[in-house]
Amino acid sequence: LMVQTWRDQQAPPLSAVEMEITILNILLFMIIAVAGFGILATFFMIVVEKTKDIGILKSLGASNSGVMSIFLGYGLSLGIVGAGAGTIIGVLFVIYINEIAAVVSMISGREVFDPSIYFFSSIPTLLNPVMVVCVAGGAMLIAVLSSVLPALRAARLAPVEALRYE
């Protein structure tokens, strides 16, 4: 007589789900990295486009920390708006995932999560408020950190150089 647990009997589907979770985490990390580089590039472009304005501010007596705080403020505002919108959309997506899956199944003509493979009739969801807050905080942190280098570049800009070709 051989005794098997439920995990032993369902090992292939469970390993498939674990693989999907791993791939999802890798993809999410890559998306976050691309978003961070996008913010960085955007802020560098803002610094280049606002060189004249930065030069005027500095020639009127704005300190390096004042100029830097402007760009860090931009980063924080972008982080708050982006994390807020992303959190709202993400939470709504998790709450209505089964309805969304039904619509996708209806449009595509095939089951999104085939019950014969995954052994559940509806997509189980777990909404952890602590995780939601951590992810939103991480998104805001990435936005602020992505604005640090452009803010430093703007702060170090010499007013004479900024206004020389204007």
Coordinates of C-alpha atoms in Angstrom, one line a residue:
L1 CA 0.0 0.0 0.0
M2 CA 1.5 3.3 -1.1
V3 CA 0.3 6.5 0.6
Q4 CA 0.2 9.7 -1.5
T5 CA -0.7 13.2 -0.6
W6 CA -2.8 15.5 -2.7
R7 CA 0.4 17.4 -3.7
D8 CA 2.0 14.1 -4.9
Q9 CA -1.1 13.3 -7.0
Q10 CA -1.3 16.8 -8.5
A11 CA 2.4 17.4 -9.0
P12 CA 2.3 18.2 -12.8
P13 CA -0.4 20.9 -12.5
L14 CA 1.2 22.4 -9.4
S15 CA 4.6 22.6 -11.1
A16 CA 3.0 24.2 -14.1
V17 CA 1.5 26.9 -11.9
E18 CA 4.8 27.4 -10.1
M19 CA 6.5 27.9 -13.4
E20 CA 3.9 30.4 -14.5
I21 CA 4.4 32.3 -11.3
T22 CA 8.2 32.4 -11.8
I23 CA 7.8 33.6 -15.4
L24 CA 5.2 36.2 -14.4
N25 CA 7.6 37.6 -11.7
I26 CA 10.4 37.8 -14.3
L27 CA 8.2 39.6 -16.8
L28 CA 6.9 42.0 -14.1
F29 CA 10.5 42.8 -13.1
M30 CA 11.4 43.5 -16.8
I31 CA 8.3 45.7 -17.1
I32 CA 9.3 47.7 -14.0
A33 CA 12.9 48.1 -15.3
V34 CA 11.7 49.4 -18.6
A35 CA 9.3 51.8 -16.9
G36 CA 12.2 53.1 -14.7
F37 CA 14.4 53.6 -17.7
G38 CA 11.5 55.3 -19.5
I39 CA 11.1 57.7 -16.6
L40 CA 14.9 58.3 -16.5
A41 CA 15.0 59.1 -20.2
T42 CA 11.9 61.4 -20.0
F43 CA 13.4 63.4 -17.2
F44 CA 16.7 63.7 -19.0
M45 CA 14.8 65.1 -21.9
I46 CA 13.0 67.5 -19.6
V47 CA 16.3 68.8 -18.3
V48 CA 17.6 69.3 -21.8
E49 CA 14.5 71.1 -22.9
K50 CA 14.4 73.3 -19.7
T51 CA 18.1 74.2 -19.8
K52 CA 17.3 77.8 -20.5
D53 CA 14.7 77.9 -17.7
I54 CA 17.1 76.2 -15.3
G55 CA 19.8 78.8 -16.2
I56 CA 17.5 81.7 -15.5
L57 CA 16.4 80.2 -12.2
K58 CA 20.1 79.7 -11.2
S59 CA 21.1 83.2 -12.4
L60 CA 18.3 84.6 -10.2
G61 CA 19.8 82.8 -7.2
A62 CA 18.1 79.4 -7.1
S63 CA 20.3 77.0 -5.1
N64 CA 21.4 73.6 -6.4
S65 CA 19.2 71.9 -3.9
G66 CA 16.2 74.0 -5.0
V67 CA 16.6 73.1 -8.6
M68 CA 17.1 69.4 -7.6
S69 CA 14.0 69.5 -5.5
I70 CA 11.9 70.6 -8.5
F71 CA 12.9 67.5 -10.5
L72 CA 12.6 65.2 -7.5
G73 CA 9.1 66.7 -7.0
Y74 CA 8.3 65.9 -10.6
G75 CA 9.4 62.3 -9.9
L76 CA 7.4 62.0 -6.8
S77 CA 4.3 63.5 -8.5
L78 CA 4.7 61.0 -11.4
G79 CA 5.1 58.2 -8.9
I80 CA 2.0 59.2 -7.0
V81 CA -0.2 59.5 -10.1
G82 CA 1.2 56.3 -11.7
A83 CA 1.1 54.2 -8.6
G84 CA -2.4 55.5 -7.7
A85 CA -3.8 54.8 -11.2
G86 CA -1.9 51.4 -11.4
T87 CA -3.2 50.4 -7.9
I88 CA -6.8 51.2 -8.8
I89 CA -6.7 49.4 -12.2
G90 CA -4.8 46.5 -10.7
V91 CA -7.2 46.0 -7.7
L92 CA -10.2 46.3 -10.1
F93 CA -8.6 43.7 -12.4
V94 CA -8.1 41.3 -9.5
I95 CA -11.6 41.8 -8.2
Y96 CA -13.2 41.2 -11.6
I97 CA -10.7 38.7 -13.0
N98 CA -13.4 36.0 -13.5
E99 CA -15.7 38.4 -15.4
I100 CA -12.7 39.5 -17.5
A101 CA -11.8 35.9 -18.2
A102 CA -15.4 35.2 -19.3
V103 CA -15.3 38.1 -21.7
V104 CA -11.9 37.1 -23.2
S105 CA -13.2 33.5 -23.5
M106 CA -16.3 34.7 -25.3
I107 CA -14.2 36.9 -27.7
S108 CA -11.5 34.3 -28.4
G109 CA -13.8 31.3 -28.4
R110 CA -11.5 29.3 -26.0
E111 CA -11.2 28.9 -22.2
V112 CA -8.6 31.2 -20.7
F113 CA -8.0 28.8 -17.8
D114 CA -9.3 25.4 -18.9
P115 CA -10.8 23.6 -15.8
S116 CA -9.5 20.2 -17.0
I117 CA -5.9 21.5 -16.8
Y118 CA -6.1 23.8 -13.7
F119 CA -8.8 21.9 -11.7
F120 CA -10.8 25.0 -10.8
S121 CA -13.9 26.5 -12.3
S122 CA -13.1 30.1 -11.4
I123 CA -9.8 31.9 -11.1
P124 CA -8.9 32.0 -7.4
T125 CA -7.7 35.5 -6.2
L126 CA -6.1 36.7 -3.1
L127 CA -5.9 40.4 -2.5
N128 CA -3.3 41.2 0.2
P129 CA -3.6 44.8 1.2
V130 CA 0.0 44.8 2.6
M131 CA 1.3 43.6 -0.8
V132 CA -0.8 46.2 -2.7
V133 CA 0.7 49.0 -0.5
C134 CA 4.3 47.6 -0.9
V135 CA 3.9 47.5 -4.7
A136 CA 2.5 51.0 -4.9
G137 CA 5.3 52.3 -2.6
G138 CA 7.9 50.5 -4.7
A139 CA 6.5 52.1 -7.9
M140 CA 6.7 55.5 -6.3
L141 CA 10.2 54.8 -5.1
I142 CA 11.3 53.7 -8.6
A143 CA 9.8 57.0 -10.0
V144 CA 11.7 59.1 -7.5
L145 CA 15.0 57.1 -7.9
S146 CA 14.7 57.5 -11.7
S147 CA 14.5 61.2 -11.3
V148 CA 17.6 61.5 -9.2
L149 CA 20.2 61.5 -12.0
P150 CA 18.4 64.1 -14.1
A151 CA 17.9 66.2 -11.0
L152 CA 21.6 66.1 -10.2
R153 CA 22.4 67.1 -13.8
A154 CA 20.0 70.0 -13.6
A155 CA 21.4 71.1 -10.2
R156 CA 25.0 71.0 -11.5
L157 CA 24.1 73.1 -14.6
A158 CA 26.1 76.4 -14.7
P159 CA 23.9 79.4 -15.4
V160 CA 26.4 80.8 -17.9
E161 CA 26.6 77.6 -19.9
A162 CA 22.8 77.2 -19.8
L163 CA 22.2 80.7 -21.2
R164 CA 25.2 80.9 -23.5
Y165 CA 23.5 79.8 -26.8
E166 CA 20.1 81.5 -26.1

